[in-house]
PDB file of C-alpha atoms in Angstrom:
ATOM      1  CA  VAL A  17     101.776  99.439  66.017  1.00  0.00           C
ATOM      2  CA  VAL A  18     100.956  96.232  67.699  1.00  0.00           C
ATOM      3  CA  ARG A  19      98.129  94.972  67.105  1.00  0.00           C
ATOM      4  CA  LEU A  20      96.038  93.488  70.569  1.00  0.00           C
ATOM      5  CA  SER A  21      93.195  92.562  69.345  1.00  0.00           C
ATOM      6  CA  ASP A  22      90.590  92.779  66.078  1.00  0.00           C
ATOM      7  CA  ARG A  23      89.089  96.102  68.323  1.00  0.00           C
ATOM      8  CA  VAL A  24      92.607  97.271  70.176  1.00  0.00           C
ATOM      9  CA  SER A  25      96.381  98.865  68.288  1.00  0.00           C
ATOM     10  CA  ARG A  26      98.860  99.752  70.736  1.00  0.00           C
ATOM     11  CA  LEU A  27     101.559 102.718  69.434  1.00  0.00           C
ATOM     12  CA  THR A  28     104.412 103.585  71.839  1.00  0.00           C
ATOM     13  CA  ALA A  29     105.262 107.300  72.419  1.00  0.00           C
ATOM     14  CA  PRO A  30     109.052 108.144  71.406  1.00  0.00           C
ATOM     15  CA  ASN A  31     109.863 108.994  74.864  1.00  0.00           C
ATOM     16  CA  PRO A  32     111.934 106.310  76.808  1.00  0.00           C
ATOM     17  CA  GLY A  33     112.946 107.521  80.262  1.00  0.00           C
ATOM     18  CA  MET A  34     113.265 106.707  83.789  1.00  0.00           C
ATOM     19  CA  MET A  35     109.802 108.137  84.435  1.00  0.00           C
ATOM     20  CA  THR A  36     108.077 106.246  81.303  1.00  0.00           C
ATOM     21  CA  GLY A  37     109.570 103.439  80.715  1.00  0.00           C
ATOM     22  CA  PRO A  38     109.678 102.400  76.833  1.00  0.00           C
ATOM     23  CA  GLY A  39     107.679 105.269  76.320  1.00  0.00           C
ATOM     24  CA  THR A  40     104.087 106.381  76.643  1.00  0.00           C
ATOM     25  CA  ASN A  41     101.425 103.896  75.445  1.00  0.00           C
ATOM     26  CA  THR A  42      98.517 105.295  72.838  1.00  0.00           C
ATOM     27  CA  TYR A  43      96.030 102.730  72.498  1.00  0.00           C
ATOM     28  CA  LEU A  44      93.457 103.157  69.016  1.00  0.00           C
ATOM     29  CA  VAL A  45      89.990 101.737  70.223  1.00  0.00           C
ATOM     30  CA  GLY A  46      87.465 100.891  67.502  1.00  0.00           C
ATOM     31  CA  ASP A  47      87.419  99.994  63.886  1.00  0.00           C
ATOM     32  CA  ALA A  48      88.770 101.911  61.098  1.00  0.00           C
ATOM     33  CA  SER A  49      85.471 101.426  59.133  1.00  0.00           C
ATOM     34  CA  THR A  50      83.188 103.023  61.695  1.00  0.00           C
ATOM     35  CA  GLY A  51      85.289 105.201  63.778  1.00  0.00           C
ATOM     36  CA  ILE A  52      88.626 104.990  66.329  1.00  0.00           C
ATOM     37  CA  ALA A  53      88.835 106.417  70.022  1.00  0.00           C
ATOM     38  CA  VAL A  54      92.542 107.110  70.659  1.00  0.00           C
ATOM     39  CA  ILE A  55      93.804 106.894  74.390  1.00  0.00           C
ATOM     40  CA  ASP A  56      96.332 109.034  75.580  1.00  0.00           C
ATOM     41  CA  PRO A  57      98.140 110.753  72.401  1.00  0.00           C
ATOM     42  CA  GLY A  58     101.138 111.580  74.513  1.00  0.00           C
ATOM     43  CA  PRO A  59     103.453 114.037  74.437  1.00  0.00           C
ATOM     44  CA  ALA A  60     103.169 116.693  72.137  1.00  0.00           C
ATOM     45  CA  ASP A  61     105.426 115.133  69.424  1.00  0.00           C
ATOM     46  CA  VAL A  62     104.363 115.978  65.622  1.00  0.00           C
ATOM     47  CA  SER A  63     105.766 112.321  64.611  1.00  0.00           C
ATOM     48  CA  HIS A  64     104.067 110.364  66.816  1.00  0.00           C
ATOM     49  CA  VAL A  65     100.700 112.059  66.382  1.00  0.00           C
ATOM     50  CA  ALA A  66     101.203 111.481  62.492  1.00  0.00           C
ATOM     51  CA  ARG A  67     102.033 107.696  63.487  1.00  0.00           C
ATOM     52  CA  ILE A  68      98.445 107.426  65.201  1.00  0.00           C
ATOM     53  CA  VAL A  69      96.545 109.237  62.083  1.00  0.00           C
ATOM     54  CA  GLU A  70      98.294 106.886  60.355  1.00  0.00           C
ATOM     55  CA  ALA A  71      97.779 103.788  61.985  1.00  0.00           C
ATOM     56  CA  ALA A  72      93.596 104.573  62.971  1.00  0.00           C
ATOM     57  CA  ALA A  73      93.016 104.273  59.040  1.00  0.00           C
ATOM     58  CA  GLY A  74      90.104 105.609  59.139  1.00  0.00           C
ATOM     59  CA  PRO A  75      88.283 108.670  61.212  1.00  0.00           C
ATOM     60  CA  ILE A  76      89.418 109.421  64.987  1.00  0.00           C
ATOM     61  CA  ARG A  77      86.657 110.109  66.789  1.00  0.00           C
ATOM     62  CA  TRP A  78      87.124 110.219  70.138  1.00  0.00           C
ATOM     63  CA  ILE A  79      90.650 111.653  71.797  1.00  0.00           C
ATOM     64  CA  LEU A  80      90.614 109.923  75.733  1.00  0.00           C
ATOM     65  CA  CYS A  81      93.298 111.133  78.003  1.00  0.00           C
ATOM     66  CA  THR A  82      93.451 108.906  81.375  1.00  0.00           C
ATOM     67  CA  HIS A  83      95.106 111.936  82.907  1.00  0.00           C
ATOM     68  CA  THR A  84      97.007 115.136  81.882  1.00  0.00           C
ATOM     69  CA  HIS A  85     100.905 114.595  82.866  1.00  0.00           C
ATOM     70  CA  MET A  86     102.905 116.015  80.220  1.00  0.00           C
ATOM     71  CA  ASP A  87     103.727 112.449  79.208  1.00  0.00           C
ATOM     72  CA  HIS A  88      99.965 112.001  78.323  1.00  0.00           C
ATOM     73  CA  SER A  89      97.811 114.291  77.328  1.00  0.00           C
ATOM     74  CA  PRO A  90      99.565 117.388  75.483  1.00  0.00           C
ATOM     75  CA  GLY A  91      99.443 115.286  71.838  1.00  0.00           C
ATOM     76  CA  ALA A  92      95.721 116.304  72.613  1.00  0.00           C
ATOM     77  CA  VAL A  93      95.912 119.550  70.399  1.00  0.00           C
ATOM     78  CA  LEU A  94      97.981 118.529  67.670  1.00  0.00           C
ATOM     79  CA  LEU A  95      95.571 115.374  67.508  1.00  0.00           C
ATOM     80  CA  ARG A  96      92.298 117.430  67.513  1.00  0.00           C
ATOM     81  CA  GLU A  97      93.785 120.062  64.949  1.00  0.00           C
ATOM     82  CA  ARG A  98      94.479 117.213  62.315  1.00  0.00           C
ATOM     83  CA  THR A  99      91.123 115.181  62.892  1.00  0.00           C
ATOM     84  CA  ARG A 100      88.621 117.633  64.579  1.00  0.00           C
ATOM     85  CA  ALA A 101      88.126 114.502  67.071  1.00  0.00           C
ATOM     86  CA  THR A 102      86.200 115.300  70.746  1.00  0.00           C
ATOM     87  CA  THR A 103      88.545 115.850  73.291  1.00  0.00           C
ATOM     88  CA  TYR A 104      87.452 114.279  76.553  1.00  0.00           C
ATOM     89  CA  GLY A 105      88.797 114.078  79.716  1.00  0.00           C
ATOM     90  CA  MET A 106      88.956 116.116  83.215  1.00  0.00           C
ATOM     91  CA  VAL A 107      90.752 119.267  84.165  1.00  0.00           C
ATOM     92  CA  ALA A 108      93.173 118.432  87.482  1.00  0.00           C
ATOM     93  CA  LEU A 109      92.328 119.391  91.067  1.00  0.00           C
ATOM     94  CA  HIS A 110      96.057 121.398  91.046  1.00  0.00           C
ATOM     95  CA  SER A 111      97.526 122.612  88.276  1.00  0.00           C
ATOM     96  CA  ALA A 112     101.452 122.157  88.903  1.00  0.00           C
ATOM     97  CA  GLY A 113     102.795 119.532  87.141  1.00  0.00           C
ATOM     98  CA  GLN A 114     100.064 119.089  84.785  1.00  0.00           C
ATOM     99  CA  ASP A 115      99.335 119.888  80.947  1.00  0.00           C
ATOM    100  CA  PRO A 116      98.890 123.575  80.338  1.00  0.00           C
ATOM    101  CA  THR A 117      97.054 123.111  77.119  1.00  0.00           C
ATOM    102  CA  PHE A 118      93.968 120.600  78.422  1.00  0.00           C
ATOM    103  CA  ALA A 119      90.921 121.915  78.171  1.00  0.00           C
ATOM    104  CA  PRO A 120      88.484 118.974  77.094  1.00  0.00           C
ATOM    105  CA  ASP A 121      85.448 119.229  75.170  1.00  0.00           C
ATOM    106  CA  HIS A 122      83.690 116.977  77.198  1.00  0.00           C
ATOM    107  CA  SER A 123      84.404 116.536  80.833  1.00  0.00           C
ATOM    108  CA  VAL A 124      84.429 112.647  81.711  1.00  0.00           C
ATOM    109  CA  VAL A 125      82.473 111.720  84.889  1.00  0.00           C
ATOM    110  CA  GLU A 126      82.497 108.702  86.588  1.00  0.00           C
ATOM    111  CA  GLY A 127      80.591 105.561  84.872  1.00  0.00           C
ATOM    112  CA  GLU A 128      79.949 107.734  81.557  1.00  0.00           C
ATOM    113  CA  ARG A 129      79.815 104.708  78.576  1.00  0.00           C
ATOM    114  CA  LEU A 130      81.201 105.823  75.888  1.00  0.00           C
ATOM    115  CA  ALA A 131      79.716 104.208  72.683  1.00  0.00           C
ATOM    116  CA  LEU A 132      80.934 104.078  69.124  1.00  0.00           C
ATOM    117  CA  ALA A 133      79.894 100.842  66.564  1.00  0.00           C
ATOM    118  CA  SER A 134      81.142  97.908  68.119  1.00  0.00           C
ATOM    119  CA  VAL A 135      82.970  99.441  71.272  1.00  0.00           C
ATOM    120  CA  THR A 136      82.008 100.601  74.589  1.00  0.00           C
ATOM    121  CA  LEU A 137      83.978 102.274  77.343  1.00  0.00           C
ATOM    122  CA  ARG A 138      83.246 102.526  80.617  1.00  0.00           C
ATOM    123  CA  ALA A 139      84.921 105.296  82.715  1.00  0.00           C
ATOM    124  CA  LEU A 140      86.020 104.897  86.010  1.00  0.00           C
ATOM    125  CA  HIS A 141      87.941 107.708  87.828  1.00  0.00           C
ATOM    126  CA  THR A 142      90.177 106.255  90.066  1.00  0.00           C
ATOM    127  CA  PRO A 143      91.994 109.133  91.532  1.00  0.00           C
ATOM    128  CA  GLY A 144      95.567 108.384  93.173  1.00  0.00           C
ATOM    129  CA  HIS A 145      98.635 108.841  91.125  1.00  0.00           C
ATOM    130  CA  ALA A 146      96.172 112.085  89.544  1.00  0.00           C
ATOM    131  CA  SER A 147      93.290 113.658  90.762  1.00  0.00           C
ATOM    132  CA  ASN A 148      91.630 113.612  87.358  1.00  0.00           C
ATOM    133  CA  GLN A 149      92.905 110.200  87.156  1.00  0.00           C
ATOM    134  CA  PHE A 150      90.576 107.689  84.576  1.00  0.00           C
ATOM    135  CA  CYS A 151      90.631 104.092  83.737  1.00  0.00           C
ATOM    136  CA  TYR A 152      88.860 103.653  80.589  1.00  0.00           C
ATOM    137  CA  LEU A 153      86.751  99.985  80.301  1.00  0.00           C
ATOM    138  CA  LEU A 154      87.040  98.553  77.265  1.00  0.00           C
ATOM    139  CA  GLU A 155      83.507  96.069  78.188  1.00  0.00           C
ATOM    140  CA  GLU A 156      83.338  93.914  74.749  1.00  0.00           C
ATOM    141  CA  GLU A 157      86.657  92.381  76.319  1.00  0.00           C
ATOM    142  CA  ARG A 158      87.062  93.090  80.101  1.00  0.00           C
ATOM    143  CA  LEU A 159      89.990  94.922  78.869  1.00  0.00           C
ATOM    144  CA  LEU A 160      91.056  98.095  81.046  1.00  0.00           C
ATOM    145  CA  PHE A 161      93.265 100.999  80.569  1.00  0.00           C
ATOM    146  CA  THR A 162      94.825 102.067  83.044  1.00  0.00           C
ATOM    147  CA  GLY A 163      96.964 105.012  82.129  1.00  0.00           C
ATOM    148  CA  ASP A 164      98.972 105.888  85.443  1.00  0.00           C
ATOM    149  CA  HIS A 165      97.026 104.174  88.174  1.00  0.00           C
ATOM    150  CA  ILE A 166      98.582 101.208  87.361  1.00  0.00           C
ATOM    151  CA  MET A 167     101.996 100.444  85.025  1.00  0.00           C
ATOM    152  CA  GLN A 168     103.611  96.736  84.193  1.00  0.00           C
ATOM    153  CA  GLY A 169     106.777  96.254  86.297  1.00  0.00           C
ATOM    154  CA  SER A 170     107.089  99.320  88.222  1.00  0.00           C
ATOM    155  CA  THR A 171     105.021 101.072  91.070  1.00  0.00           C
ATOM    156  CA  VAL A 172     103.830 104.628  90.251  1.00  0.00           C
ATOM    157  CA  VAL A 173     104.872 107.774  92.542  1.00  0.00           C
ATOM    158  CA  ILE A 174     102.250 109.558  94.427  1.00  0.00           C
ATOM    159  CA  ASN A 175     102.706 112.890  94.338  1.00  0.00           C
ATOM    160  CA  PRO A 176     101.014 115.268  96.795  1.00  0.00           C
ATOM    161  CA  PRO A 177      99.056 117.456  96.374  1.00  0.00           C
ATOM    162  CA  ASP A 178      97.198 116.145  93.444  1.00  0.00           C
ATOM    163  CA  GLY A 179      98.884 112.749  94.318  1.00  0.00           C
ATOM    164  CA  ASP A 180      96.813 110.926  96.754  1.00  0.00           C
ATOM    165  CA  MET A 181      97.556 107.993  98.852  1.00  0.00           C
ATOM    166  CA  SER A 182      94.134 107.413 100.499  1.00  0.00           C
ATOM    167  CA  ALA A 183      92.705 107.574  97.427  1.00  0.00           C
ATOM    168  CA  TYR A 184      94.859 105.710  95.727  1.00  0.00           C
ATOM    169  CA  PHE A 185      94.062 102.782  97.858  1.00  0.00           C
ATOM    170  CA  ALA A 186      90.382 103.198  97.524  1.00  0.00           C
ATOM    171  CA  SER A 187      90.629 102.996  93.567  1.00  0.00           C
ATOM    172  CA  LEU A 188      92.468  99.540  93.516  1.00  0.00           C
ATOM    173  CA  GLU A 189      90.143  98.314  96.315  1.00  0.00           C
ATOM    174  CA  ARG A 190      87.220  99.491  93.538  1.00  0.00           C
ATOM    175  CA  LEU A 191      89.188  97.797  90.665  1.00  0.00           C
ATOM    176  CA  TYR A 192      89.743  94.784  92.371  1.00  0.00           C
ATOM    177  CA  LYS A 193      85.602  94.249  92.137  1.00  0.00           C
ATOM    178  CA  GLU A 194      85.530  94.591  88.344  1.00  0.00           C
ATOM    179  CA  ASP A 195      84.786  92.038  85.963  1.00  0.00           C
ATOM    180  CA  LEU A 196      88.429  91.854  84.643  1.00  0.00           C
ATOM    181  CA  ASP A 197      90.431  89.687  82.103  1.00  0.00           C
ATOM    182  CA  TRP A 198      93.287  92.288  81.438  1.00  0.00           C
ATOM    183  CA  LEU A 199      95.433  95.378  81.885  1.00  0.00           C
ATOM    184  CA  ALA A 200      96.488  98.110  79.569  1.00  0.00           C
ATOM    185  CA  PRO A 201      98.952 100.411  81.037  1.00  0.00           C
ATOM    186  CA  GLY A 202     100.178 103.444  80.108  1.00  0.00           C
ATOM    187  CA  HIS A 203     103.788 102.174  80.117  1.00  0.00           C
ATOM    188  CA  GLY A 204     104.837  98.700  79.322  1.00  0.00           C
ATOM    189  CA  PHE A 205     103.147  95.964  78.222  1.00  0.00           C
ATOM    190  CA  LEU A 206      99.792  93.869  78.361  1.00  0.00           C
ATOM    191  CA  MET A 207      99.212  92.277  81.659  1.00  0.00           C
ATOM    192  CA  ALA A 208      97.081  89.217  82.460  1.00  0.00           C
ATOM    193  CA  ARG A 209      95.229  87.788  85.797  1.00  0.00           C
ATOM    194  CA  PRO A 210      94.573  91.620  86.501  1.00  0.00           C
ATOM    195  CA  HIS A 211      93.259  90.906  90.080  1.00  0.00           C
ATOM    196  CA  GLU A 212      96.245  89.113  91.235  1.00  0.00           C
ATOM    197  CA  MET A 213      98.164  92.558  89.620  1.00  0.00           C
ATOM    198  CA  VAL A 214      95.501  94.545  92.009  1.00  0.00           C
ATOM    199  CA  GLU A 215      96.131  92.518  94.838  1.00  0.00           C
ATOM    200  CA  ARG A 216      99.920  92.788  94.597  1.00  0.00           C
ATOM    201  CA  LEU A 217      99.776  96.634  94.529  1.00  0.00           C
ATOM    202  CA  ILE A 218      97.865  96.590  97.525  1.00  0.00           C
ATOM    203  CA  VAL A 219      99.683  94.354  99.691  1.00  0.00           C
ATOM    204  CA  HIS A 220     102.650  96.299  98.534  1.00  0.00           C
ATOM    205  CA  ARG A 221     101.642  99.634  99.477  1.00  0.00           C
ATOM    206  CA  ARG A 222     100.424  98.457 103.000  1.00  0.00           C
ATOM    207  CA  ASN A 223     103.978  96.605 103.473  1.00  0.00           C
ATOM    208  CA  ARG A 224     105.663 100.334 102.419  1.00  0.00           C
ATOM    209  CA  GLU A 225     102.978 101.859 105.079  1.00  0.00           C
ATOM    210  CA  ASN A 226     104.252  99.749 107.891  1.00  0.00           C
ATOM    211  CA  LYS A 227     107.642 100.773 107.285  1.00  0.00           C
ATOM    212  CA  VAL A 228     106.722 104.459 107.433  1.00  0.00           C
ATOM    213  CA  VAL A 229     105.164 103.328 110.809  1.00  0.00           C
ATOM    214  CA  ASN A 230     108.097 101.416 112.357  1.00  0.00           C
ATOM    215  CA  ALA A 231     110.742 104.128 110.997  1.00  0.00           C
ATOM    216  CA  LEU A 232     108.734 106.426 113.061  1.00  0.00           C
ATOM    217  CA  ARG A 233     108.703 104.315 115.701  1.00  0.00           C
ATOM    218  CA  ALA A 234     112.238 103.910 115.745  1.00  0.00           C
ATOM    219  CA  ILE A 235     113.435 107.563 115.878  1.00  0.00           C
ATOM    220  CA  GLY A 236     110.323 109.183 117.811  1.00  0.00           C
ATOM    221  CA  ARG A 237     110.213 112.280 115.187  1.00  0.00           C
ATOM    222  CA  GLY A 238     111.937 112.905 111.550  1.00  0.00           C
ATOM    223  CA  THR A 239     111.639 115.070 108.497  1.00  0.00           C
ATOM    224  CA  VAL A 240     110.861 113.217 104.871  1.00  0.00           C
ATOM    225  CA  GLU A 241     114.724 113.291 104.246  1.00  0.00           C
ATOM    226  CA  ALA A 242     115.638 112.035 107.545  1.00  0.00           C
ATOM    227  CA  LEU A 243     112.720 109.173 106.831  1.00  0.00           C
ATOM    228  CA  VAL A 244     113.496 107.840 103.383  1.00  0.00           C
ATOM    229  CA  THR A 245     116.772 106.410 103.631  1.00  0.00           C
ATOM    230  CA  THR A 246     114.834 103.436 106.035  1.00  0.00           C
ATOM    231  CA  VAL A 247     111.674 103.683 104.431  1.00  0.00           C
ATOM    232  CA  TYR A 248     112.980 103.244 100.840  1.00  0.00           C
ATOM    233  CA  ASP A 249     115.868 101.266 101.543  1.00  0.00           C
ATOM    234  CA  ASP A 250     115.422  99.106  98.863  1.00  0.00           C
ATOM    235  CA  THR A 251     115.230 101.415  96.298  1.00  0.00           C
ATOM    236  CA  PRO A 252     118.672 103.424  94.692  1.00  0.00           C
ATOM    237  CA  GLN A 253     119.401 106.326  96.350  1.00  0.00           C
ATOM    238  CA  ARG A 254     119.433 107.774  92.810  1.00  0.00           C
ATOM    239  CA  LEU A 255     115.509 107.307  93.216  1.00  0.00           C
ATOM    240  CA  HIS A 256     114.734 108.731  96.690  1.00  0.00           C
ATOM    241  CA  PRO A 257     113.860 112.514  95.330  1.00  0.00           C
ATOM    242  CA  MET A 258     111.044 110.968  93.818  1.00  0.00           C
ATOM    243  CA  ALA A 259     110.273 108.667  96.858  1.00  0.00           C
ATOM    244  CA  MET A 260     109.945 111.050  98.958  1.00  0.00           C
ATOM    245  CA  ARG A 261     107.226 112.114  97.417  1.00  0.00           C
ATOM    246  CA  SER A 262     105.596 108.932  98.019  1.00  0.00           C
ATOM    247  CA  LEU A 263     106.685 108.827 101.314  1.00  0.00           C
ATOM    248  CA  LEU A 264     105.034 112.646 102.219  1.00  0.00           C
ATOM    249  CA  ALA A 265     101.684 110.592 100.769  1.00  0.00           C
ATOM    250  CA  HIS A 266     102.132 107.847 103.052  1.00  0.00           C
ATOM    251  CA  LEU A 267     102.698 110.162 105.779  1.00  0.00           C
ATOM    252  CA  LEU A 268      99.722 112.339 104.846  1.00  0.00           C
ATOM    253  CA  LYS A 269      97.348 109.162 104.348  1.00  0.00           C
ATOM    254  CA  LEU A 270      98.425 108.382 108.084  1.00  0.00           C
ATOM    255  CA  GLN A 271      97.343 111.848 109.120  1.00  0.00           C
ATOM    256  CA  VAL A 272      93.820 111.288 107.494  1.00  0.00           C
ATOM    257  CA  ASP A 273      93.736 107.890 109.448  1.00  0.00           C
ATOM    258  CA  GLY A 274      94.785 109.477 112.951  1.00  0.00           C
ATOM    259  CA  ARG A 275      98.077 107.758 113.048  1.00  0.00           C
ATOM    260  CA  ALA A 276     100.722 110.692 112.803  1.00  0.00           C
ATOM    261  CA  SER A 277     101.004 113.893 113.184  1.00  0.00           C
ATOM    262  CA  GLN A 278     103.502 116.971 111.965  1.00  0.00           C
ATOM    263  CA  ASP A 279     104.888 120.194 113.143  1.00  0.00           C
ATOM    264  CA  GLU A 280     106.804 121.935 110.588  1.00  0.00           C
ATOM    265  CA  GLY A 281     107.926 119.531 108.940  1.00  0.00           C
ATOM    266  CA  MET A 282     108.725 116.863 111.543  1.00  0.00           C
ATOM    267  CA  TRP A 283     106.308 113.810 111.698  1.00  0.00           C
ATOM    268  CA  ARG A 284     105.638 111.384 114.647  1.00  0.00           C
ATOM    269  CA  LEU A 285     103.106 108.688 115.361  1.00  0.00           C
ATOM    270  CA  VAL A 286     100.143 109.494 117.346  1.00  0.00           C
ATOM    271  CA  GLY A 287      99.048 107.373 120.259  1.00  0.00           C
TER     272      GLY A 287
END
């Protein structure tokens, strides 16, 4: 258990890997005497759920899921069975790759404030990585729990159809306007200077989009498979299968923007 403040502790699930880094972070927010909110209970791992209950050392009132990918929300069922806590979250627009066990007791909405004794969590709908991605702002500390919208040490995969690059850009721009002091990501460690981090991500994604445009301009027409080696020439080849998902998301954004079109999987610039 890592104590981040008087109100916040972090546990990391035992699921390290290429896509999860050290593992999925579970955050405990609140006070053991008045009640705890658990953010992202992680995978359906009995030992991890037991550690969450032990670390809470008091009643767990809420279980909040930032989104329903398999490394973030399946533990909610196990934790709810043990604690009878209320589950909060949103069902994704597309079922592929999502946690089929997730059925929230309460469907979170944009701007909703959840108050538990001395803590207030405000729900910010930040689609992009997932259609049902929510960040939760601990208002008393200006600490934002980002799920997979922002990760420490890495950029996230945007995987269509549930992942949407246009929505991701809009969500980053929205967070840039929030009054934040810290970011608590779903993978990795606490991050200071949140606005600097958000700005870096926006610039990174814009630069990647420019590489897509330049690659299309160079070859005229091409498939995602043909484009990936140029657009992601700074990425190890073993990661190209996942990179192609984000590349497709960039192409779909360019299509929405009226800058690219595709015919039977062949992409080209418009105009």
